[in-house]
């Protein structure tokens, strides 16, 4: 199910937008009439995404750039603005991740995720600024629950996404006077995506555990996230800026609960013994 918004004549850029959640967001904006630029590292992903988006009939531009390369990101934005004009909505969601205990992680393993997720997001925002429509642009950073809920084997991604969320709030302050809104979406586990497969659903048992951990008792869909992105990109969200918005069926709350419950149970047992 998708909400009905009109983005005709608007230019939407989705960085890291060629697969998974971010591609779903690009598709949603394209279906609502937007001109869409998608960018990522691999030419084959850019070509496939562009071809798929062209099926919805809108104008599409695809460009290859690694977010770790400051100059390449700058060139991508200059080309996108030249082709499709000032940017009305920017979605920044390029990311890399893997499960690894901090004690086993190499310096390069930690750095690669910081470089893609955090430094890469800075590169994207820094270059987008000169092409963002002022006033009126909406910027959406795609983060993750490990930004505010510590998760095992996620020291690198947790640190990176927490940094991205702080960029959201800091730049909402700095760019607010230009009429630019800036928000983060923090998706929960999303079906059919690389992130979910890699981190939480390596087999059926893990998938069932991930489902049980969500208060709404279902895994999210790409449309769940795309609908929120459409809303944040639209004038209906015109007074929302600097917000970190979970879209996770309440999952981030549940992740905090078990240790608290365990602590609670321990205290109750102590009290019983003392009685
Ligand atoms: N466990 C531990 N360390 C790992 C690892 C794993 N599963 N995967 C990669 N690393 C380490 C590598 O060993 C290397 O460190 P080293 O030089 O000390 O050996 C470092 O990370 C960089 O790996 P490399 O494969 O060279 O990086 P890359 O730039 O080619 O790829 C990744 C980046 C690792 C993040 C890759 O998974 C990726 O491109 N992911 C994008 C897709 C994705 O993860 N999507 C989900 C988003 S939530
Ligand atoms: P995905 O399909 O792997 O998407 C990642 C996108 O980023 C791809 O388009 C990829 O394309 C691009 N990318 C990766 N490294 C890049 C780089 N160095 N430079 C430029 N582009 C790069 O992953 P996903 O699971 O849908 O996740 C999308 C976003 O949602 C991420 O920010 C992730 O952290 C977040 N998230 C996902 C989940 C989930 O359940 N899936 C949960 C919480 C948060 P190329 O390979 O062509 O570069």
mmCIF file of C-alpha atoms and ligand atoms in Angstrom:
data_model
loop_
_atom_site.group_PDB
_atom_site.id
_atom_site.type_symbol
_atom_site.label_atom_id
_atom_site.label_comp_id
_atom_site.label_asym_id
_atom_site.label_seq_id
_atom_site.Cartn_x
_atom_site.Cartn_y
_atom_site.Cartn_z
ATOM 1 C CA UNK A 1 0.000 0.000 0.000
ATOM 2 C CA UNK A 2 1.332 3.422 -0.882
ATOM 3 C CA UNK A 3 -0.001 6.878 -0.020
ATOM 4 C CA UNK A 4 -0.983 9.307 -2.742
ATOM 5 C CA UNK A 5 1.340 12.317 -2.985
ATOM 6 C CA UNK A 6 2.075 14.537 -5.988
ATOM 7 C CA UNK A 7 5.764 15.059 -6.722
ATOM 8 C CA UNK A 8 5.403 16.076 -10.387
ATOM 9 C CA UNK A 9 8.145 18.469 -11.441
ATOM 10 C CA UNK A 10 10.181 17.741 -8.294
ATOM 11 C CA UNK A 11 13.739 16.424 -8.406
ATOM 12 C CA UNK A 12 14.482 13.659 -5.904
ATOM 13 C CA UNK A 13 18.032 12.331 -5.442
ATOM 14 C CA UNK A 14 18.552 8.988 -3.706
ATOM 15 C CA UNK A 15 22.216 8.321 -2.900
ATOM 16 C CA UNK A 16 22.816 4.611 -2.369
ATOM 17 C CA UNK A 17 19.490 4.311 -4.165
ATOM 18 C CA UNK A 18 19.973 1.375 -6.513
ATOM 19 C CA UNK A 19 18.921 -1.605 -4.354
ATOM 20 C CA UNK A 20 16.865 -2.557 -1.311
ATOM 21 C CA UNK A 21 15.090 0.007 0.863
ATOM 22 C CA UNK A 22 16.590 3.032 -0.862
ATOM 23 C CA UNK A 23 15.622 1.780 -4.321
ATOM 24 C CA UNK A 24 12.074 1.238 -2.991
ATOM 25 C CA UNK A 25 12.084 4.877 -1.867
ATOM 26 C CA UNK A 26 13.296 5.994 -5.318
ATOM 27 C CA UNK A 27 10.523 3.931 -6.929
ATOM 28 C CA UNK A 28 7.871 5.424 -4.649
ATOM 29 C CA UNK A 29 8.878 8.998 -5.546
ATOM 30 C CA UNK A 30 9.063 8.098 -9.231
ATOM 31 C CA UNK A 31 5.547 6.608 -9.146
ATOM 32 C CA UNK A 32 4.318 9.859 -7.589
ATOM 33 C CA UNK A 33 5.642 11.824 -10.583
ATOM 34 C CA UNK A 34 9.113 12.902 -9.415
ATOM 35 C CA UNK A 35 12.199 13.163 -11.615
ATOM 36 C CA UNK A 36 14.626 10.827 -9.864
ATOM 37 C CA UNK A 37 18.410 10.594 -9.691
ATOM 38 C CA UNK A 38 19.816 7.340 -8.305
ATOM 39 C CA UNK A 39 23.484 6.962 -7.416
ATOM 40 C CA UNK A 40 25.695 4.168 -6.108
ATOM 41 C CA UNK A 41 29.078 2.494 -6.483
ATOM 42 C CA UNK A 42 28.435 -0.203 -9.038
ATOM 43 C CA UNK A 43 27.583 0.552 -12.657
ATOM 44 C CA UNK A 44 25.484 -2.624 -13.037
ATOM 45 C CA UNK A 45 23.288 -1.589 -10.096
ATOM 46 C CA UNK A 46 22.900 1.937 -11.465
ATOM 47 C CA UNK A 47 21.927 0.591 -14.918
ATOM 48 C CA UNK A 48 19.413 -1.914 -13.502
ATOM 49 C CA UNK A 49 17.821 0.690 -11.206
ATOM 50 C CA UNK A 50 17.550 3.266 -13.984
ATOM 51 C CA UNK A 51 15.952 0.732 -16.348
ATOM 52 C CA UNK A 52 13.405 -0.293 -13.702
ATOM 53 C CA UNK A 53 12.551 3.313 -12.811
ATOM 54 C CA UNK A 54 12.124 4.252 -16.468
ATOM 55 C CA UNK A 55 9.265 1.727 -16.586
ATOM 56 C CA UNK A 56 7.201 4.120 -14.410
ATOM 57 C CA UNK A 57 7.580 6.634 -17.238
ATOM 58 C CA UNK A 58 9.290 9.460 -15.358
ATOM 59 C CA UNK A 59 12.614 11.177 -16.083
ATOM 60 C CA UNK A 60 15.510 9.307 -14.487
ATOM 61 C CA UNK A 61 19.216 9.979 -14.165
ATOM 62 C CA UNK A 62 21.641 7.334 -12.916
ATOM 63 C CA UNK A 63 25.189 8.048 -11.830
ATOM 64 C CA UNK A 64 28.017 5.984 -10.421
ATOM 65 C CA UNK A 65 29.901 7.322 -7.392
ATOM 66 C CA UNK A 66 31.437 5.849 -4.265
ATOM 67 C CA UNK A 67 30.367 7.984 -1.281
ATOM 68 C CA UNK A 68 33.899 7.626 0.130
ATOM 69 C CA UNK A 69 35.237 9.649 -2.818
ATOM 70 C CA UNK A 70 34.544 13.332 -2.063
ATOM 71 C CA UNK A 71 35.274 14.579 -5.602
ATOM 72 C CA UNK A 72 33.242 11.825 -7.307
ATOM 73 C CA UNK A 73 30.227 12.665 -5.116
ATOM 74 C CA UNK A 74 30.601 16.355 -6.018
ATOM 75 C CA UNK A 75 30.710 15.530 -9.725
ATOM 76 C CA UNK A 76 27.613 13.303 -9.393
ATOM 77 C CA UNK A 77 25.618 16.148 -7.789
ATOM 78 C CA UNK A 78 26.764 18.694 -10.373
ATOM 79 C CA UNK A 79 25.694 16.367 -13.214
ATOM 80 C CA UNK A 80 22.369 15.522 -11.554
ATOM 81 C CA UNK A 81 21.509 19.214 -11.032
ATOM 82 C CA UNK A 82 22.534 20.040 -14.586
ATOM 83 C CA UNK A 83 20.202 17.336 -15.958
ATOM 84 C CA UNK A 84 17.196 17.582 -13.649
ATOM 85 C CA UNK A 85 17.549 20.927 -11.833
ATOM 86 C CA UNK A 86 17.641 21.943 -8.151
ATOM 87 C CA UNK A 87 17.029 19.164 -5.640
ATOM 88 C CA UNK A 88 13.702 19.147 -3.795
ATOM 89 C CA UNK A 89 14.245 15.921 -1.838
ATOM 90 C CA UNK A 90 17.543 14.239 -0.988
ATOM 91 C CA UNK A 91 17.664 10.747 0.501
ATOM 92 C CA UNK A 92 21.092 9.647 1.745
ATOM 93 C CA UNK A 93 21.243 5.937 2.516
ATOM 94 C CA UNK A 94 24.467 4.338 1.243
ATOM 95 C CA UNK A 95 25.702 1.875 3.863
ATOM 96 C CA UNK A 96 27.791 -1.216 4.430
ATOM 97 C CA UNK A 97 27.585 -3.631 7.337
ATOM 98 C CA UNK A 98 28.585 -7.033 8.690
ATOM 99 C CA UNK A 99 28.383 -8.821 12.036
ATOM 100 C CA UNK A 100 31.623 -8.871 13.992
ATOM 101 C CA UNK A 101 32.605 -8.750 17.655
ATOM 102 C CA UNK A 102 34.614 -5.619 18.451
ATOM 103 C CA UNK A 103 37.482 -7.694 19.910
ATOM 104 C CA UNK A 104 37.907 -9.456 16.543
ATOM 105 C CA UNK A 105 37.396 -6.436 14.286
ATOM 106 C CA UNK A 106 40.360 -5.033 12.365
ATOM 107 C CA UNK A 107 40.993 -1.307 12.269
ATOM 108 C CA UNK A 108 40.168 -1.360 8.570
ATOM 109 C CA UNK A 109 36.926 -3.271 9.199
ATOM 110 C CA UNK A 110 35.789 -0.605 11.686
ATOM 111 C CA UNK A 111 36.957 2.208 9.414
ATOM 112 C CA UNK A 112 35.280 0.918 6.240
ATOM 113 C CA UNK A 113 31.811 1.176 7.797
ATOM 114 C CA UNK A 114 32.554 4.604 9.333
ATOM 115 C CA UNK A 115 33.847 5.739 5.928
ATOM 116 C CA UNK A 116 30.792 4.573 3.987
ATOM 117 C CA UNK A 117 28.011 5.383 6.454
ATOM 118 C CA UNK A 118 29.267 8.462 8.294
ATOM 119 C CA UNK A 119 31.972 10.147 6.200
ATOM 120 C CA UNK A 120 30.044 9.160 3.063
ATOM 121 C CA UNK A 121 26.874 10.802 4.378
ATOM 122 C CA UNK A 122 28.862 13.956 5.153
ATOM 123 C CA UNK A 123 30.215 13.979 1.564
ATOM 124 C CA UNK A 124 26.688 13.587 0.185
ATOM 125 C CA UNK A 125 25.205 16.342 2.370
ATOM 126 C CA UNK A 126 28.176 18.671 1.868
ATOM 127 C CA UNK A 127 27.927 18.521 -1.944
ATOM 128 C CA UNK A 128 24.136 18.416 -2.087
ATOM 129 C CA UNK A 129 23.878 21.715 -0.178
ATOM 130 C CA UNK A 130 24.749 23.951 -3.137
ATOM 131 C CA UNK A 131 22.020 22.289 -5.257
ATOM 132 C CA UNK A 132 19.255 21.967 -2.639
ATOM 133 C CA UNK A 133 16.182 24.142 -3.271
ATOM 134 C CA UNK A 134 16.191 27.018 -0.801
ATOM 135 C CA UNK A 135 13.684 27.338 0.722
ATOM 136 C CA UNK A 136 11.784 24.072 0.540
ATOM 137 C CA UNK A 137 14.214 21.141 0.276
ATOM 138 C CA UNK A 138 13.739 18.080 2.479
ATOM 139 C CA UNK A 139 16.728 15.897 3.382
ATOM 140 C CA UNK A 140 16.251 12.373 4.739
ATOM 141 C CA UNK A 141 19.121 10.345 6.183
ATOM 142 C CA UNK A 142 18.557 6.597 6.476
ATOM 143 C CA UNK A 143 19.991 5.418 9.781
ATOM 144 C CA UNK A 144 19.318 2.350 11.971
ATOM 145 C CA UNK A 145 18.155 1.395 15.484
ATOM 146 C CA UNK A 146 21.728 0.574 16.575
ATOM 147 C CA UNK A 147 22.283 4.349 16.520
ATOM 148 C CA UNK A 148 20.432 4.615 19.846
ATOM 149 C CA UNK A 149 20.081 0.962 21.013
ATOM 150 C CA UNK A 150 23.455 -0.719 21.541
ATOM 151 C CA UNK A 151 23.604 -4.029 19.649
ATOM 152 C CA UNK A 152 26.155 -6.795 19.878
ATOM 153 C CA UNK A 153 28.524 -7.172 16.880
ATOM 154 C CA UNK A 154 27.530 -3.692 15.672
ATOM 155 C CA UNK A 155 30.195 -1.415 17.252
ATOM 156 C CA UNK A 156 31.151 -0.027 13.831
ATOM 157 C CA UNK A 157 27.614 0.459 12.437
ATOM 158 C CA UNK A 158 26.243 1.743 15.769
ATOM 159 C CA UNK A 159 28.976 4.378 16.000
ATOM 160 C CA UNK A 160 28.525 5.336 12.326
ATOM 161 C CA UNK A 161 24.733 5.641 12.423
ATOM 162 C CA UNK A 162 24.828 7.566 15.732
ATOM 163 C CA UNK A 163 27.136 9.993 13.939
ATOM 164 C CA UNK A 164 24.698 10.261 11.041
ATOM 165 C CA UNK A 165 21.818 10.999 13.431
ATOM 166 C CA UNK A 166 23.880 13.746 15.036
ATOM 167 C CA UNK A 167 24.615 15.179 11.564
ATOM 168 C CA UNK A 168 20.846 15.239 11.015
ATOM 169 C CA UNK A 169 20.294 17.317 14.123
ATOM 170 C CA UNK A 170 23.303 19.581 13.659
ATOM 171 C CA UNK A 171 22.553 20.405 10.023
ATOM 172 C CA UNK A 172 18.856 20.869 10.808
ATOM 173 C CA UNK A 173 20.136 23.705 13.026
ATOM 174 C CA UNK A 174 22.605 25.114 10.506
ATOM 175 C CA UNK A 175 20.427 24.828 7.381
ATOM 176 C CA UNK A 176 17.060 25.613 8.925
ATOM 177 C CA UNK A 177 17.505 29.296 8.076
ATOM 178 C CA UNK A 178 17.759 28.302 4.382
ATOM 179 C CA UNK A 179 14.353 26.638 4.641
ATOM 180 C CA UNK A 180 15.895 23.155 4.441
ATOM 181 C CA UNK A 181 14.376 20.421 6.603
ATOM 182 C CA UNK A 182 16.540 17.498 7.695
ATOM 183 C CA UNK A 183 15.334 14.274 9.332
ATOM 184 C CA UNK A 184 16.449 10.673 9.913
ATOM 185 C CA UNK A 185 14.429 7.534 9.263
ATOM 186 C CA UNK A 186 15.505 4.539 11.332
ATOM 187 C CA UNK A 187 14.089 1.382 9.717
ATOM 188 C CA UNK A 188 13.502 -1.801 11.681
ATOM 189 C CA UNK A 189 14.075 -5.206 10.007
ATOM 190 C CA UNK A 190 12.832 -4.901 6.426
ATOM 191 C CA UNK A 191 11.856 -7.933 4.385
ATOM 192 C CA UNK A 192 13.668 -8.814 1.164
ATOM 193 C CA UNK A 193 16.686 -6.600 1.823
ATOM 194 C CA UNK A 194 20.409 -7.221 2.042
ATOM 195 C CA UNK A 195 20.629 -5.712 5.533
ATOM 196 C CA UNK A 196 17.945 -8.017 6.939
ATOM 197 C CA UNK A 197 19.383 -11.120 5.234
ATOM 198 C CA UNK A 198 22.932 -10.334 6.352
ATOM 199 C CA UNK A 199 22.289 -9.291 9.947
ATOM 200 C CA UNK A 200 19.070 -10.841 11.225
ATOM 201 C CA UNK A 201 17.714 -13.548 8.933
ATOM 202 C CA UNK A 202 20.599 -15.832 8.041
ATOM 203 C CA UNK A 203 18.240 -18.789 8.572
ATOM 204 C CA UNK A 204 14.564 -19.415 9.333
ATOM 205 C CA UNK A 205 15.182 -19.587 13.091
ATOM 206 C CA UNK A 206 16.818 -16.138 13.137
ATOM 207 C CA UNK A 207 13.988 -14.764 11.048
ATOM 208 C CA UNK A 208 11.399 -16.088 13.512
ATOM 209 C CA UNK A 209 13.348 -14.584 16.417
ATOM 210 C CA UNK A 210 13.532 -11.229 14.630
ATOM 211 C CA UNK A 211 9.768 -11.300 14.032
ATOM 212 C CA UNK A 212 9.019 -12.192 17.648
ATOM 213 C CA UNK A 213 11.184 -9.264 18.829
ATOM 214 C CA UNK A 214 8.952 -6.711 17.056
ATOM 215 C CA UNK A 215 6.007 -5.547 19.195
ATOM 216 C CA UNK A 216 3.782 -5.486 16.065
ATOM 217 C CA UNK A 217 4.871 -9.104 15.373
ATOM 218 C CA UNK A 218 5.747 -8.600 11.738
ATOM 219 C CA UNK A 219 8.822 -7.773 9.681
ATOM 220 C CA UNK A 220 8.582 -4.384 7.943
ATOM 221 C CA UNK A 221 8.198 -3.843 4.223
ATOM 222 C CA UNK A 222 10.014 -1.498 1.878
ATOM 223 C CA UNK A 223 6.675 0.324 1.425
ATOM 224 C CA UNK A 224 6.545 1.019 5.184
ATOM 225 C CA UNK A 225 9.758 3.026 4.821
ATOM 226 C CA UNK A 226 8.899 4.522 1.414
ATOM 227 C CA UNK A 227 5.581 5.883 2.744
ATOM 228 C CA UNK A 228 7.378 7.666 5.578
ATOM 229 C CA UNK A 229 9.926 9.073 3.100
ATOM 230 C CA UNK A 230 7.103 10.360 0.863
ATOM 231 C CA UNK A 231 5.509 12.051 3.879
ATOM 232 C CA UNK A 232 8.797 13.625 5.045
ATOM 233 C CA UNK A 233 9.519 14.780 1.497
ATOM 234 C CA UNK A 234 6.092 16.403 1.171
ATOM 235 C CA UNK A 235 4.778 19.774 2.394
ATOM 236 C CA UNK A 236 2.584 17.858 4.891
ATOM 237 C CA UNK A 237 5.772 17.430 6.946
ATOM 238 C CA UNK A 238 6.633 21.132 6.528
ATOM 239 C CA UNK A 239 7.219 21.748 10.257
ATOM 240 C CA UNK A 240 9.207 18.569 10.967
ATOM 241 C CA UNK A 241 12.979 19.028 11.129
ATOM 242 C CA UNK A 242 15.776 17.539 13.208
ATOM 243 C CA UNK A 243 13.662 14.463 14.026
ATOM 244 C CA UNK A 244 14.994 10.912 14.347
ATOM 245 C CA UNK A 245 12.011 8.780 13.396
ATOM 246 C CA UNK A 246 11.939 5.015 13.985
ATOM 247 C CA UNK A 247 9.835 3.029 11.504
ATOM 248 C CA UNK A 248 10.227 -0.349 13.142
ATOM 249 C CA UNK A 249 6.950 -1.622 14.590
ATOM 250 C CA UNK A 250 8.232 -0.524 18.010
ATOM 251 C CA UNK A 251 11.262 -2.829 17.709
ATOM 252 C CA UNK A 252 13.776 -0.398 19.164
ATOM 253 C CA UNK A 253 11.719 -0.260 22.363
ATOM 254 C CA UNK A 254 11.675 -4.061 22.600
ATOM 255 C CA UNK A 255 15.467 -4.259 22.204
ATOM 256 C CA UNK A 256 15.882 -2.195 25.352
ATOM 257 C CA UNK A 257 13.366 -4.230 27.310
ATOM 258 C CA UNK A 258 14.954 -7.656 27.908
ATOM 259 C CA UNK A 259 17.911 -6.436 30.021
ATOM 260 C CA UNK A 260 15.558 -4.235 32.038
ATOM 261 C CA UNK A 261 13.193 -7.149 32.527
ATOM 262 C CA UNK A 262 16.125 -9.335 33.524
ATOM 263 C CA UNK A 263 17.269 -6.705 36.036
ATOM 264 C CA UNK A 264 13.702 -6.411 37.273
ATOM 265 C CA UNK A 265 13.401 -10.197 37.708
ATOM 266 C CA UNK A 266 16.698 -10.311 39.613
ATOM 267 C CA UNK A 267 15.530 -7.574 41.984
ATOM 268 C CA UNK A 268 12.210 -9.348 42.556
ATOM 269 C CA UNK A 269 14.037 -12.623 43.329
ATOM 270 C CA UNK A 270 16.363 -10.809 45.767
ATOM 271 C CA UNK A 271 13.342 -9.240 47.465
ATOM 272 C CA UNK A 272 11.648 -12.675 47.701
ATOM 273 C CA UNK A 273 14.772 -14.236 49.223
ATOM 274 C CA UNK A 274 15.082 -11.409 51.754
ATOM 275 C CA UNK A 275 11.437 -11.773 52.760
HETATM 276 N N1 LIG B 1 33.784 -9.686 9.422
HETATM 277 C C1 LIG B 1 34.892 -9.025 9.831
HETATM 278 N N2 LIG B 1 35.557 -8.131 9.046
HETATM 279 C C2 LIG B 1 35.067 -7.897 7.813
HETATM 280 C C3 LIG B 1 33.909 -8.544 7.318
HETATM 281 C C4 LIG B 1 33.264 -9.478 8.177
HETATM 282 N N3 LIG B 1 32.154 -10.130 7.795
HETATM 283 N N4 LIG B 1 33.677 -8.098 6.049
HETATM 284 C C5 LIG B 1 34.653 -7.215 5.764
HETATM 285 N N5 LIG B 1 35.492 -7.098 6.819
HETATM 286 C C6 LIG B 1 36.703 -6.288 6.898
HETATM 287 C C7 LIG B 1 37.736 -6.809 5.917
HETATM 288 O O1 LIG B 1 38.444 -7.905 6.464
HETATM 289 C C8 LIG B 1 38.607 -5.577 5.701
HETATM 290 O O2 LIG B 1 39.515 -5.394 6.753
HETATM 291 P P1 LIG B 1 41.103 -5.866 6.613
HETATM 292 O O3 LIG B 1 41.673 -5.079 5.470
HETATM 293 O O4 LIG B 1 41.697 -5.527 7.937
HETATM 294 O O5 LIG B 1 41.068 -7.348 6.333
HETATM 295 C C9 LIG B 1 37.631 -4.440 5.784
HETATM 296 O O6 LIG B 1 36.461 -4.953 6.455
HETATM 297 C C10 LIG B 1 37.215 -3.914 4.430
HETATM 298 O O7 LIG B 1 36.688 -4.981 3.673
HETATM 299 P P2 LIG B 1 36.534 -4.908 2.080
HETATM 300 O O8 LIG B 1 35.845 -6.150 1.659
HETATM 301 O O9 LIG B 1 37.847 -4.563 1.478
HETATM 302 O O10 LIG B 1 35.587 -3.603 1.938
HETATM 303 P P3 LIG B 1 34.693 -3.154 0.717
HETATM 304 O O11 LIG B 1 34.827 -1.687 0.617
HETATM 305 O O12 LIG B 1 34.938 -3.967 -0.510
HETATM 306 O O13 LIG B 1 33.204 -3.543 1.213
HETATM 307 C C11 LIG B 1 31.737 -3.844 3.097
HETATM 308 C C12 LIG B 1 32.587 -2.883 2.276
HETATM 309 C C13 LIG B 1 32.654 -4.794 3.860
HETATM 310 C C14 LIG B 1 30.942 -3.009 4.097
HETATM 311 C C15 LIG B 1 30.791 -4.713 2.196
HETATM 312 O O14 LIG B 1 30.071 -5.582 3.001
HETATM 313 C C16 LIG B 1 29.815 -3.881 1.375
HETATM 314 O O15 LIG B 1 30.179 -3.320 0.353
HETATM 315 N N6 LIG B 1 28.541 -3.806 1.779
HETATM 316 C C17 LIG B 1 27.483 -3.092 1.071
HETATM 317 C C18 LIG B 1 26.184 -3.832 1.170
HETATM 318 C C19 LIG B 1 25.684 -3.982 2.583
HETATM 319 O O16 LIG B 1 26.427 -4.292 3.517
HETATM 320 N N7 LIG B 1 24.389 -3.760 2.737
HETATM 321 C C20 LIG B 1 23.730 -3.810 4.013
HETATM 322 C C21 LIG B 1 23.475 -2.425 4.488
HETATM 323 S S1 LIG B 1 22.777 -2.493 6.120
HETATM 324 P P1 LIG B 2 21.440 -2.456 0.337
HETATM 325 O O1 LIG B 2 20.416 -3.061 -0.582
HETATM 326 O O2 LIG B 2 22.781 -3.101 0.428
HETATM 327 O O3 LIG B 2 21.590 -0.922 -0.072
HETATM 328 C C1 LIG B 2 22.768 -0.198 0.059
HETATM 329 C C2 LIG B 2 22.846 0.776 -1.096
HETATM 330 O O4 LIG B 2 23.997 1.594 -0.909
HETATM 331 C C3 LIG B 2 23.011 0.100 -2.448
HETATM 332 O O5 LIG B 2 22.357 0.875 -3.442
HETATM 333 C C4 LIG B 2 24.530 0.131 -2.678
HETATM 334 O O6 LIG B 2 24.794 0.041 -4.082
HETATM 335 C C5 LIG B 2 24.858 1.475 -2.046
HETATM 336 N N1 LIG B 2 26.237 1.594 -1.561
HETATM 337 C C6 LIG B 2 26.901 0.748 -0.711
HETATM 338 N N2 LIG B 2 28.140 1.190 -0.514
HETATM 339 C C7 LIG B 2 28.259 2.335 -1.234
HETATM 340 C C8 LIG B 2 29.311 3.245 -1.433
HETATM 341 N N3 LIG B 2 30.518 3.080 -0.859
HETATM 342 N N4 LIG B 2 29.101 4.335 -2.239
HETATM 343 C C9 LIG B 2 27.895 4.527 -2.845
HETATM 344 N N5 LIG B 2 26.865 3.680 -2.679
HETATM 345 C C10 LIG B 2 27.043 2.603 -1.885
HETATM 346 O O7 LIG B 2 20.915 -2.361 1.832
HETATM 347 P P2 LIG B 2 19.493 -2.223 2.578
HETATM 348 O O8 LIG B 2 19.422 -3.367 3.498
HETATM 349 O O9 LIG B 2 18.369 -1.966 1.651
HETATM 350 O O10 LIG B 2 19.793 -0.927 3.476
HETATM 351 C C11 LIG B 2 19.505 0.390 3.013
HETATM 352 C C12 LIG B 2 19.653 1.393 4.141
HETATM 353 O O11 LIG B 2 18.755 1.071 5.221
HETATM 354 C C13 LIG B 2 21.048 1.419 4.771
HETATM 355 O O12 LIG B 2 21.371 2.749 5.124
HETATM 356 C C14 LIG B 2 20.892 0.573 6.018
HETATM 357 O O13 LIG B 2 21.840 0.873 7.015
HETATM 358 C C15 LIG B 2 19.484 0.940 6.429
HETATM 359 N N6 LIG B 2 18.812 -0.085 7.275
HETATM 360 C C16 LIG B 2 18.436 -1.267 6.712
HETATM 361 C C17 LIG B 2 17.743 -2.210 7.463
HETATM 362 C C18 LIG B 2 17.256 -3.502 6.848
HETATM 363 O O14 LIG B 2 16.519 -4.274 7.494
HETATM 364 N N7 LIG B 2 17.603 -3.798 5.613
HETATM 365 C C19 LIG B 2 17.473 -1.945 8.818
HETATM 366 C C20 LIG B 2 17.910 -0.735 9.375
HETATM 367 C C21 LIG B 2 18.572 0.198 8.579
HETATM 368 P P3 LIG B 2 26.249 -0.357 -4.673
HETATM 369 O O15 LIG B 2 26.593 -1.684 -4.136
HETATM 370 O O16 LIG B 2 26.062 -0.286 -6.162
HETATM 371 O O17 LIG B 2 27.153 0.723 -4.201
#
